[in-house]
């Protein structure tokens, strides 16, 4: 991953490939406005940097990148001006999410560079942390499967442009405890988030449930986290009918992985539960053509939970966290669960399977009940659960449902604070009746309209009585099929990792629950 360093040296004397500065949109009649952090560059242009940028076509629009030669006297050859968008008020400082996105855009624009200096406005530790996060997230690249074998004697990876090797935060004191802590936090969180991205992007022939569990075991050992893996035999012995039913059609057996991070200072216990369908064909209810190609991402919830637990351990948060990864591959075969089958879940409830492509809720049901047995203070599950949520909220926003309105509001606030777009969704009681079954306790399908809410109501059935619970449906933002934007790459995004970490931080600080 890109290295992060801090420097208080004057910009002209810094040696790097580029200096990154910020430019905001001016008034309707005016041109771009150079924001704080770039004073030395502006001075070297005799105070005319904004005019030069406007001549080059820069407007300051969000995500816009303008490159120009560095002024005389600088040891850096290039200046990269990145647009921050319209400021809410004149002279108002950009918010942290604006800084995060700008740093991400710049880092991506500088792929192939060895070193870049980020001279964006950083008035406090929160700003520095945001710039650090954005730079590290924006520089991400998944190249594990490229340039394998004969390259004809050429290093094509080098030609294509490797990720930015080093990001220097200008004007940040390395000995300032608050700034140092913010940058260290950003590094820990983003390293784990990028690990989640790697897992999501890994082809399903190399990441079945067993392989996923092995990755978790290695990381847990490295960071002092206890891990328990239940294989097919253990799942059968324990009666985990939901996970077994979904994985029944695959040659790769399912797994339930439990991660346990504990702190001697903890006063609260959180449980995070992640859907981990390493590939989703839809099972017997096969997905139509055009809907299978990205289904390696159906384990994004489990990847997010895994990353969040490891990040919490690295940060030493004063909260106990148990992560549950419900891993299975949903495939059609002679042994696969059929529409009409009835599964006996770990909770003892029976479920009539009306559609095998509604499989995520089945594996989550077993994991939610297992999490509930430990009586945590709160449970948060994360899943790429329904296409209905994508239709409702689009590709960049995840939905939040909960059995407690105050907790739902707190989770939404945590998501907004870290820059992850989310929206509160209801759990209408009238939709529960649609899941009534004539042969089982409940069916895994209900009314078609409001399908994302129906899925949430199904999951609620498997949360222990009296336990606060929230459900994050990340089906939209988990995998970006379009072009990169801000600090978000094409492919796996690591959606919800930062929200989970923030929930853990707030709980540890006594601010939540």
Tab-separated table of C-alpha atoms in Angstrom, residues 36-436:
chain	number	residue	atom	x	y	z
A	36	UNK	CA	-5.465	27.274	1.834
A	37	UNK	CA	-2.457	25.013	1.651
A	38	UNK	CA	-1.286	26.326	-1.706
A	39	UNK	CA	-0.079	29.764	-0.563
A	40	UNK	CA	3.555	29.073	-1.454
A	41	UNK	CA	2.611	27.931	-4.949
A	42	UNK	CA	0.358	30.942	-5.476
A	43	UNK	CA	3.084	33.305	-4.270
A	44	UNK	CA	5.556	31.793	-6.736
A	45	UNK	CA	3.037	32.548	-9.501
A	46	UNK	CA	2.928	36.178	-8.298
A	47	UNK	CA	-0.537	35.637	-6.867
A	48	UNK	CA	-1.925	34.710	-10.279
A	49	UNK	CA	-2.305	30.937	-9.808
A	50	UNK	CA	-6.103	31.126	-10.037
A	51	UNK	CA	-5.840	33.047	-13.332
A	52	UNK	CA	-3.392	30.494	-14.734
A	53	UNK	CA	-5.694	27.632	-13.767
A	54	UNK	CA	-8.703	29.367	-15.313
A	55	UNK	CA	-6.730	29.857	-18.540
A	56	UNK	CA	-6.081	26.099	-18.549
A	57	UNK	CA	-9.822	25.468	-18.249
A	58	UNK	CA	-10.031	24.727	-14.535
A	59	UNK	CA	-13.280	25.588	-12.791
A	60	UNK	CA	-12.803	23.975	-9.386
A	61	UNK	CA	-15.587	21.442	-9.993
A	62	UNK	CA	-15.461	18.381	-7.767
A	63	UNK	CA	-13.149	15.708	-9.135
A	64	UNK	CA	-11.578	17.947	-11.779
A	65	UNK	CA	-7.812	17.544	-12.239
A	66	UNK	CA	-5.583	20.193	-13.807
A	67	UNK	CA	-1.842	19.690	-14.213
A	68	UNK	CA	0.651	22.505	-14.731
A	69	UNK	CA	4.420	22.978	-14.431
A	70	UNK	CA	5.639	23.893	-10.979
A	71	UNK	CA	6.900	27.502	-10.675
A	72	UNK	CA	10.566	28.464	-10.714
A	73	UNK	CA	12.377	27.689	-7.487
A	74	UNK	CA	10.455	24.484	-6.718
A	75	UNK	CA	12.239	21.147	-6.622
A	76	UNK	CA	9.014	19.452	-7.681
A	77	UNK	CA	8.324	19.574	-11.448
A	78	UNK	CA	4.528	19.328	-11.396
A	79	UNK	CA	1.541	20.914	-9.668
A	80	UNK	CA	-1.743	18.986	-9.644
A	81	UNK	CA	-4.804	21.106	-8.864
A	82	UNK	CA	-7.810	19.031	-7.847
A	83	UNK	CA	-11.332	20.444	-7.759
A	84	UNK	CA	-13.181	20.524	-4.440
A	85	UNK	CA	-16.507	21.745	-5.759
A	86	UNK	CA	-18.535	24.708	-4.525
A	87	UNK	CA	-17.791	25.800	-0.977
A	88	UNK	CA	-20.892	26.284	1.214
A	89	UNK	CA	-19.771	29.771	2.223
A	90	UNK	CA	-17.029	32.174	1.239
A	91	UNK	CA	-13.777	31.304	2.998
A	92	UNK	CA	-15.396	28.234	4.618
A	93	UNK	CA	-13.052	25.279	5.024
A	94	UNK	CA	-13.855	22.131	3.009
A	95	UNK	CA	-15.460	19.339	5.015
A	96	UNK	CA	-13.594	16.099	5.632
A	97	UNK	CA	-15.435	14.114	2.982
A	98	UNK	CA	-14.593	16.748	0.344
A	99	UNK	CA	-10.929	16.472	1.326
A	100	UNK	CA	-11.117	12.683	1.305
A	101	UNK	CA	-12.519	12.608	-2.216
A	102	UNK	CA	-10.075	15.214	-3.523
A	103	UNK	CA	-7.088	13.297	-2.164
A	104	UNK	CA	-8.443	10.121	-3.729
A	105	UNK	CA	-8.816	11.728	-7.135
A	106	UNK	CA	-5.293	13.124	-6.968
A	107	UNK	CA	-3.757	9.826	-5.863
A	108	UNK	CA	-5.373	8.013	-8.756
A	109	UNK	CA	-4.286	10.716	-11.219
A	110	UNK	CA	-0.706	10.228	-10.022
A	111	UNK	CA	-0.509	6.477	-10.539
A	112	UNK	CA	2.984	5.582	-11.675
A	113	UNK	CA	4.531	8.323	-9.539
A	114	UNK	CA	6.938	7.572	-6.722
A	115	UNK	CA	6.122	10.494	-4.440
A	116	UNK	CA	3.497	13.225	-4.188
A	117	UNK	CA	3.121	16.052	-1.683
A	118	UNK	CA	-0.460	16.778	-0.582
A	119	UNK	CA	-0.821	20.474	0.227
A	120	UNK	CA	-4.577	20.403	0.760
A	121	UNK	CA	-6.106	22.444	3.605
A	122	UNK	CA	-5.534	20.551	6.876
A	123	UNK	CA	-6.445	22.760	9.789
A	124	UNK	CA	-6.828	19.968	12.340
A	125	UNK	CA	-6.202	16.270	12.888
A	126	UNK	CA	-9.558	15.292	11.384
A	127	UNK	CA	-8.601	16.995	8.115
A	128	UNK	CA	-5.222	15.256	8.060
A	129	UNK	CA	-6.887	11.916	8.710
A	130	UNK	CA	-9.330	12.519	5.863
A	131	UNK	CA	-6.573	13.423	3.392
A	132	UNK	CA	-4.600	10.365	4.481
A	133	UNK	CA	-7.622	8.114	4.023
A	134	UNK	CA	-8.442	9.581	0.637
A	135	UNK	CA	-4.897	9.233	-0.661
A	136	UNK	CA	-4.585	5.623	0.501
A	137	UNK	CA	-8.028	4.657	-0.778
A	138	UNK	CA	-7.586	6.439	-4.101
A	139	UNK	CA	-4.213	4.833	-4.782
A	140	UNK	CA	-5.660	1.314	-4.501
A	141	UNK	CA	-5.124	-1.043	-7.416
A	142	UNK	CA	-5.885	-4.757	-7.796
A	143	UNK	CA	-3.234	-6.234	-10.066
A	144	UNK	CA	-2.826	-9.747	-8.686
A	145	UNK	CA	-3.992	-11.408	-11.910
A	146	UNK	CA	-2.313	-9.123	-14.445
A	147	UNK	CA	0.963	-9.709	-16.280
A	148	UNK	CA	1.229	-13.312	-15.189
A	149	UNK	CA	3.470	-15.463	-17.403
A	150	UNK	CA	5.442	-14.314	-20.459
A	151	UNK	CA	5.404	-10.530	-20.863
A	152	UNK	CA	7.688	-10.487	-23.865
A	153	UNK	CA	10.583	-9.140	-21.850
A	154	UNK	CA	8.717	-6.006	-20.838
A	155	UNK	CA	7.466	-4.930	-17.454
A	156	UNK	CA	3.941	-4.107	-18.551
A	157	UNK	CA	2.864	-3.377	-14.990
A	158	UNK	CA	5.388	-0.544	-14.874
A	159	UNK	CA	4.199	0.725	-18.254
A	160	UNK	CA	0.607	0.713	-17.079
A	161	UNK	CA	1.409	2.729	-13.966
A	162	UNK	CA	1.763	1.291	-10.477
A	163	UNK	CA	-0.095	2.941	-7.572
A	164	UNK	CA	1.400	6.086	-6.073
A	165	UNK	CA	4.257	4.849	-3.887
A	166	UNK	CA	4.390	7.600	-1.238
A	167	UNK	CA	2.088	10.391	-0.104
A	168	UNK	CA	3.518	13.254	1.970
A	169	UNK	CA	1.102	15.352	4.015
A	170	UNK	CA	2.503	18.876	3.934
A	171	UNK	CA	2.320	21.154	6.954
A	172	UNK	CA	1.597	18.287	9.351
A	173	UNK	CA	3.825	17.879	12.403
A	174	UNK	CA	4.970	14.298	12.819
A	175	UNK	CA	5.360	14.793	16.572
A	176	UNK	CA	1.886	16.262	17.099
A	177	UNK	CA	0.061	13.478	18.937
A	178	UNK	CA	-3.391	14.271	17.513
A	179	UNK	CA	-2.192	14.467	13.910
A	180	UNK	CA	-0.020	11.385	14.297
A	181	UNK	CA	-2.908	9.411	15.793
A	182	UNK	CA	-5.260	10.468	12.985
A	183	UNK	CA	-2.812	9.340	10.314
A	184	UNK	CA	-2.079	6.057	12.100
A	185	UNK	CA	-5.816	5.396	12.392
A	186	UNK	CA	-6.299	6.127	8.691
A	187	UNK	CA	-3.496	3.723	7.811
A	188	UNK	CA	-4.895	0.864	9.907
A	189	UNK	CA	-8.475	1.283	8.686
A	190	UNK	CA	-7.567	1.664	5.011
A	191	UNK	CA	-5.117	-1.240	5.017
A	192	UNK	CA	-7.910	-3.500	6.253
A	193	UNK	CA	-10.482	-1.924	3.944
A	194	UNK	CA	-8.168	-2.545	1.003
A	195	UNK	CA	-7.765	-6.142	2.183
A	196	UNK	CA	-11.561	-6.413	1.931
A	197	UNK	CA	-11.404	-4.939	-1.578
A	198	UNK	CA	-8.812	-7.554	-2.537
A	199	UNK	CA	-11.082	-10.357	-1.306
A	200	UNK	CA	-14.085	-8.963	-3.172
A	201	UNK	CA	-12.074	-8.661	-6.389
A	202	UNK	CA	-10.567	-12.148	-6.133
A	203	UNK	CA	-12.092	-14.544	-8.704
A	204	UNK	CA	-14.424	-17.127	-7.146
A	205	UNK	CA	-12.323	-20.048	-8.407
A	206	UNK	CA	-9.635	-18.846	-5.983
A	207	UNK	CA	-11.900	-17.745	-3.126
A	208	UNK	CA	-14.304	-20.434	-2.012
A	209	UNK	CA	-15.505	-20.605	1.621
A	210	UNK	CA	-12.534	-22.708	2.724
A	211	UNK	CA	-10.027	-20.308	1.143
A	212	UNK	CA	-11.793	-17.294	2.667
A	213	UNK	CA	-11.634	-18.942	6.087
A	214	UNK	CA	-7.905	-19.562	5.636
A	215	UNK	CA	-7.291	-15.861	4.918
A	216	UNK	CA	-9.195	-14.968	8.080
A	217	UNK	CA	-7.226	-17.453	10.173
A	218	UNK	CA	-3.908	-16.019	8.996
A	219	UNK	CA	-4.916	-12.431	9.754
A	220	UNK	CA	-6.411	-13.372	13.113
A	221	UNK	CA	-3.176	-15.030	14.162
A	222	UNK	CA	-1.183	-11.969	13.123
A	223	UNK	CA	-3.334	-9.570	15.167
A	224	UNK	CA	-4.112	-11.658	18.237
A	225	UNK	CA	-7.742	-12.368	17.386
A	226	UNK	CA	-9.330	-15.685	18.327
A	227	UNK	CA	-10.908	-17.524	15.420
A	228	UNK	CA	-13.159	-20.564	15.164
A	229	UNK	CA	-14.119	-22.206	11.858
A	230	UNK	CA	-17.093	-24.561	11.607
A	231	UNK	CA	-16.862	-26.871	8.562
A	232	UNK	CA	-19.626	-29.013	7.047
A	233	UNK	CA	-19.469	-31.649	9.779
A	234	UNK	CA	-19.560	-29.118	12.589
A	235	UNK	CA	-22.372	-27.197	10.898
A	236	UNK	CA	-24.398	-30.378	10.507
A	237	UNK	CA	-23.769	-31.390	14.125
A	238	UNK	CA	-24.846	-27.945	15.305
A	239	UNK	CA	-27.962	-27.841	13.147
A	240	UNK	CA	-27.058	-24.863	10.944
A	241	UNK	CA	-29.619	-25.734	8.295
A	242	UNK	CA	-29.583	-22.340	6.609
A	243	UNK	CA	-25.879	-22.266	5.788
A	244	UNK	CA	-25.854	-25.969	4.874
A	245	UNK	CA	-28.925	-25.586	2.675
A	246	UNK	CA	-27.388	-22.759	0.661
A	247	UNK	CA	-24.059	-24.552	0.256
A	248	UNK	CA	-25.593	-27.940	-0.568
A	249	UNK	CA	-25.261	-27.562	-4.336
A	250	UNK	CA	-21.563	-26.663	-4.366
A	251	UNK	CA	-18.487	-28.877	-4.449
A	252	UNK	CA	-16.968	-26.335	-2.042
A	253	UNK	CA	-18.353	-26.802	1.453
A	254	UNK	CA	-19.740	-23.903	3.512
A	255	UNK	CA	-18.117	-22.425	6.607
A	256	UNK	CA	-19.198	-20.358	9.603
A	257	UNK	CA	-16.262	-18.322	10.867
A	258	UNK	CA	-16.249	-16.640	14.263
A	259	UNK	CA	-13.741	-13.883	15.041
A	260	UNK	CA	-13.370	-12.724	18.644
A	261	UNK	CA	-11.559	-9.516	19.567
A	262	UNK	CA	-11.528	-8.732	23.280
A	263	UNK	CA	-10.262	-5.774	25.275
A	264	UNK	CA	-9.528	-5.754	28.998
A	265	UNK	CA	-11.052	-2.260	29.135
A	266	UNK	CA	-14.285	-3.184	27.324
A	267	UNK	CA	-17.655	-2.412	28.869
A	268	UNK	CA	-19.724	-3.298	25.805
A	269	UNK	CA	-19.924	-6.202	23.376
A	270	UNK	CA	-20.784	-5.782	19.692
A	271	UNK	CA	-21.526	-8.512	17.177
A	272	UNK	CA	-20.978	-7.921	13.451
A	273	UNK	CA	-22.490	-10.456	11.050
A	274	UNK	CA	-21.561	-10.651	7.365
A	275	UNK	CA	-23.086	-12.399	4.381
A	276	UNK	CA	-20.341	-14.330	2.607
A	277	UNK	CA	-21.654	-15.931	-0.575
A	278	UNK	CA	-18.367	-16.419	-2.405
A	279	UNK	CA	-20.271	-16.921	-5.643
A	280	UNK	CA	-24.009	-16.641	-6.225
A	281	UNK	CA	-25.417	-18.355	-9.290
A	282	UNK	CA	-28.907	-18.149	-7.829
A	283	UNK	CA	-28.899	-21.904	-7.269
A	284	UNK	CA	-31.799	-23.810	-8.852
A	285	UNK	CA	-33.535	-20.422	-9.226
A	286	UNK	CA	-30.745	-19.553	-11.658
A	287	UNK	CA	-29.988	-15.910	-12.324
A	288	UNK	CA	-30.719	-14.709	-15.873
A	289	UNK	CA	-27.963	-13.910	-18.362
A	290	UNK	CA	-26.179	-10.689	-17.528
A	291	UNK	CA	-26.632	-11.029	-13.775
A	292	UNK	CA	-23.897	-13.567	-12.988
A	293	UNK	CA	-20.721	-11.772	-14.009
A	294	UNK	CA	-20.175	-9.799	-10.802
A	295	UNK	CA	-21.539	-12.326	-8.323
A	296	UNK	CA	-18.103	-12.880	-6.829
A	297	UNK	CA	-18.937	-9.724	-4.863
A	298	UNK	CA	-21.745	-11.397	-2.913
A	299	UNK	CA	-19.344	-11.918	-0.019
A	300	UNK	CA	-18.784	-8.189	0.449
A	301	UNK	CA	-20.640	-8.147	3.766
A	302	UNK	CA	-18.396	-10.841	5.233
A	303	UNK	CA	-15.329	-9.021	3.876
A	304	UNK	CA	-16.505	-5.803	5.550
A	305	UNK	CA	-17.038	-7.528	8.908
A	306	UNK	CA	-13.646	-9.244	8.709
A	307	UNK	CA	-11.888	-5.963	7.891
A	308	UNK	CA	-13.701	-4.052	10.634
A	309	UNK	CA	-12.837	-6.571	13.361
A	310	UNK	CA	-9.155	-6.612	12.384
A	311	UNK	CA	-9.080	-2.807	12.194
A	312	UNK	CA	-10.619	-2.578	15.678
A	313	UNK	CA	-7.943	-4.936	16.987
A	314	UNK	CA	-5.170	-2.885	15.376
A	315	UNK	CA	-6.596	0.285	16.917
A	316	UNK	CA	-6.889	-1.360	20.332
A	317	UNK	CA	-10.472	-0.213	20.824
A	318	UNK	CA	-11.953	-0.686	24.293
A	319	UNK	CA	-14.877	-2.824	23.131
A	320	UNK	CA	-15.389	-6.545	22.635
A	321	UNK	CA	-16.327	-7.451	19.070
A	322	UNK	CA	-17.409	-10.781	17.691
A	323	UNK	CA	-17.466	-11.117	13.924
A	324	UNK	CA	-19.530	-13.828	12.253
A	325	UNK	CA	-18.845	-14.687	8.609
A	326	UNK	CA	-21.505	-16.900	7.019
A	327	UNK	CA	-19.651	-18.379	4.026
A	328	UNK	CA	-21.167	-20.514	1.273
A	329	UNK	CA	-21.211	-20.905	-2.501
A	330	UNK	CA	-24.683	-20.962	-4.043
A	331	UNK	CA	-24.613	-23.362	-6.999
A	332	UNK	CA	-27.137	-25.513	-8.922
A	333	UNK	CA	-26.561	-29.287	-8.918
A	334	UNK	CA	-28.250	-32.556	-8.105
A	335	UNK	CA	-27.646	-31.948	-4.411
A	336	UNK	CA	-28.776	-28.322	-4.381
A	337	UNK	CA	-31.685	-27.051	-2.298
A	338	UNK	CA	-34.849	-26.864	-4.410
A	339	UNK	CA	-37.672	-24.322	-4.376
A	340	UNK	CA	-40.235	-25.930	-2.109
A	341	UNK	CA	-37.715	-27.507	0.255
A	342	UNK	CA	-37.985	-26.789	3.973
A	343	UNK	CA	-34.854	-26.060	6.011
A	344	UNK	CA	-34.560	-26.311	9.764
A	345	UNK	CA	-32.507	-23.341	10.884
A	346	UNK	CA	-30.035	-23.111	13.763
A	347	UNK	CA	-32.697	-21.302	15.809
A	348	UNK	CA	-35.051	-24.268	15.392
A	349	UNK	CA	-37.424	-22.396	13.093
A	350	UNK	CA	-38.334	-23.967	9.777
A	351	UNK	CA	-38.122	-22.019	6.513
A	352	UNK	CA	-39.853	-22.872	3.258
A	353	UNK	CA	-37.459	-21.971	0.434
A	354	UNK	CA	-39.548	-20.462	-2.360
A	355	UNK	CA	-36.574	-19.001	-4.222
A	356	UNK	CA	-33.003	-20.284	-3.885
A	357	UNK	CA	-31.702	-16.913	-5.079
A	358	UNK	CA	-32.934	-15.433	-1.783
A	359	UNK	CA	-30.075	-17.277	-0.120
A	360	UNK	CA	-28.287	-14.508	1.742
A	361	UNK	CA	-31.018	-14.225	4.330
A	362	UNK	CA	-30.743	-17.971	4.982
A	363	UNK	CA	-27.045	-17.954	5.862
A	364	UNK	CA	-27.446	-14.724	7.834
A	365	UNK	CA	-30.330	-16.223	9.818
A	366	UNK	CA	-28.087	-18.934	11.241
A	367	UNK	CA	-25.284	-16.483	11.976
A	368	UNK	CA	-27.630	-13.951	13.591
A	369	UNK	CA	-28.992	-16.589	15.949
A	370	UNK	CA	-25.476	-17.752	16.817
A	371	UNK	CA	-24.508	-14.136	17.530
A	372	UNK	CA	-27.641	-13.667	19.642
A	373	UNK	CA	-26.733	-16.592	21.887
A	374	UNK	CA	-23.861	-14.539	23.319
A	375	UNK	CA	-26.237	-11.709	24.308
A	376	UNK	CA	-24.226	-8.822	22.810
A	377	UNK	CA	-25.279	-5.250	23.454
A	378	UNK	CA	-25.985	-4.804	19.737
A	379	UNK	CA	-25.787	-6.707	16.468
A	380	UNK	CA	-25.092	-5.141	13.079
A	381	UNK	CA	-25.323	-7.306	9.983
A	382	UNK	CA	-23.950	-6.324	6.577
A	383	UNK	CA	-25.039	-7.901	3.299
A	384	UNK	CA	-25.362	-7.448	-0.435
A	385	UNK	CA	-28.876	-8.673	0.140
A	386	UNK	CA	-31.427	-7.402	-2.370
A	387	UNK	CA	-31.670	-5.908	-5.825
A	388	UNK	CA	-34.715	-4.092	-4.484
A	389	UNK	CA	-32.453	-1.915	-2.341
A	390	UNK	CA	-30.469	-0.937	-5.418
A	391	UNK	CA	-33.691	0.052	-7.174
A	392	UNK	CA	-34.690	2.107	-4.148
A	393	UNK	CA	-31.410	3.858	-3.346
A	394	UNK	CA	-29.170	3.497	-6.398
A	395	UNK	CA	-25.588	2.308	-6.678
A	396	UNK	CA	-23.908	4.524	-4.075
A	397	UNK	CA	-26.178	4.420	-1.021
A	398	UNK	CA	-26.866	1.577	1.374
A	399	UNK	CA	-30.053	1.100	3.359
A	400	UNK	CA	-30.263	0.821	7.138
A	401	UNK	CA	-33.048	-1.066	8.909
A	402	UNK	CA	-33.264	-1.723	12.631
A	403	UNK	CA	-35.503	-2.899	15.441
A	404	UNK	CA	-34.734	0.308	17.346
A	405	UNK	CA	-35.216	3.750	15.814
A	406	UNK	CA	-32.572	5.419	17.979
A	407	UNK	CA	-29.975	2.815	17.049
A	408	UNK	CA	-30.843	3.148	13.364
A	409	UNK	CA	-30.323	6.911	13.650
A	410	UNK	CA	-26.972	6.369	15.401
A	411	UNK	CA	-25.769	3.989	12.684
A	412	UNK	CA	-26.830	6.488	10.026
A	413	UNK	CA	-24.926	9.240	11.819
A	414	UNK	CA	-21.815	7.034	11.975
A	415	UNK	CA	-22.059	6.340	8.244
A	416	UNK	CA	-22.461	10.015	7.416
A	417	UNK	CA	-19.526	10.953	9.642
A	418	UNK	CA	-17.113	8.681	7.759
A	419	UNK	CA	-18.456	9.627	4.331
A	420	UNK	CA	-20.482	6.510	3.448
A	421	UNK	CA	-23.853	7.481	1.919
A	422	UNK	CA	-26.706	5.672	3.682
A	423	UNK	CA	-30.427	6.066	4.185
A	424	UNK	CA	-32.815	4.896	6.938
A	425	UNK	CA	-35.439	2.399	5.796
A	426	UNK	CA	-38.556	1.163	7.639
A	427	UNK	CA	-39.686	-2.345	8.589
A	428	UNK	CA	-43.443	-2.146	7.861
A	429	UNK	CA	-45.282	-4.765	9.890
A	430	UNK	CA	-47.886	-5.368	7.185
A	431	UNK	CA	-45.209	-6.879	4.928
A	432	UNK	CA	-44.507	-9.688	7.405
A	433	UNK	CA	-47.735	-11.533	6.541
A	434	UNK	CA	-46.524	-12.128	2.981
A	435	UNK	CA	-43.912	-14.534	4.349
A	436	UNK	CA	-46.482	-16.796	6.028
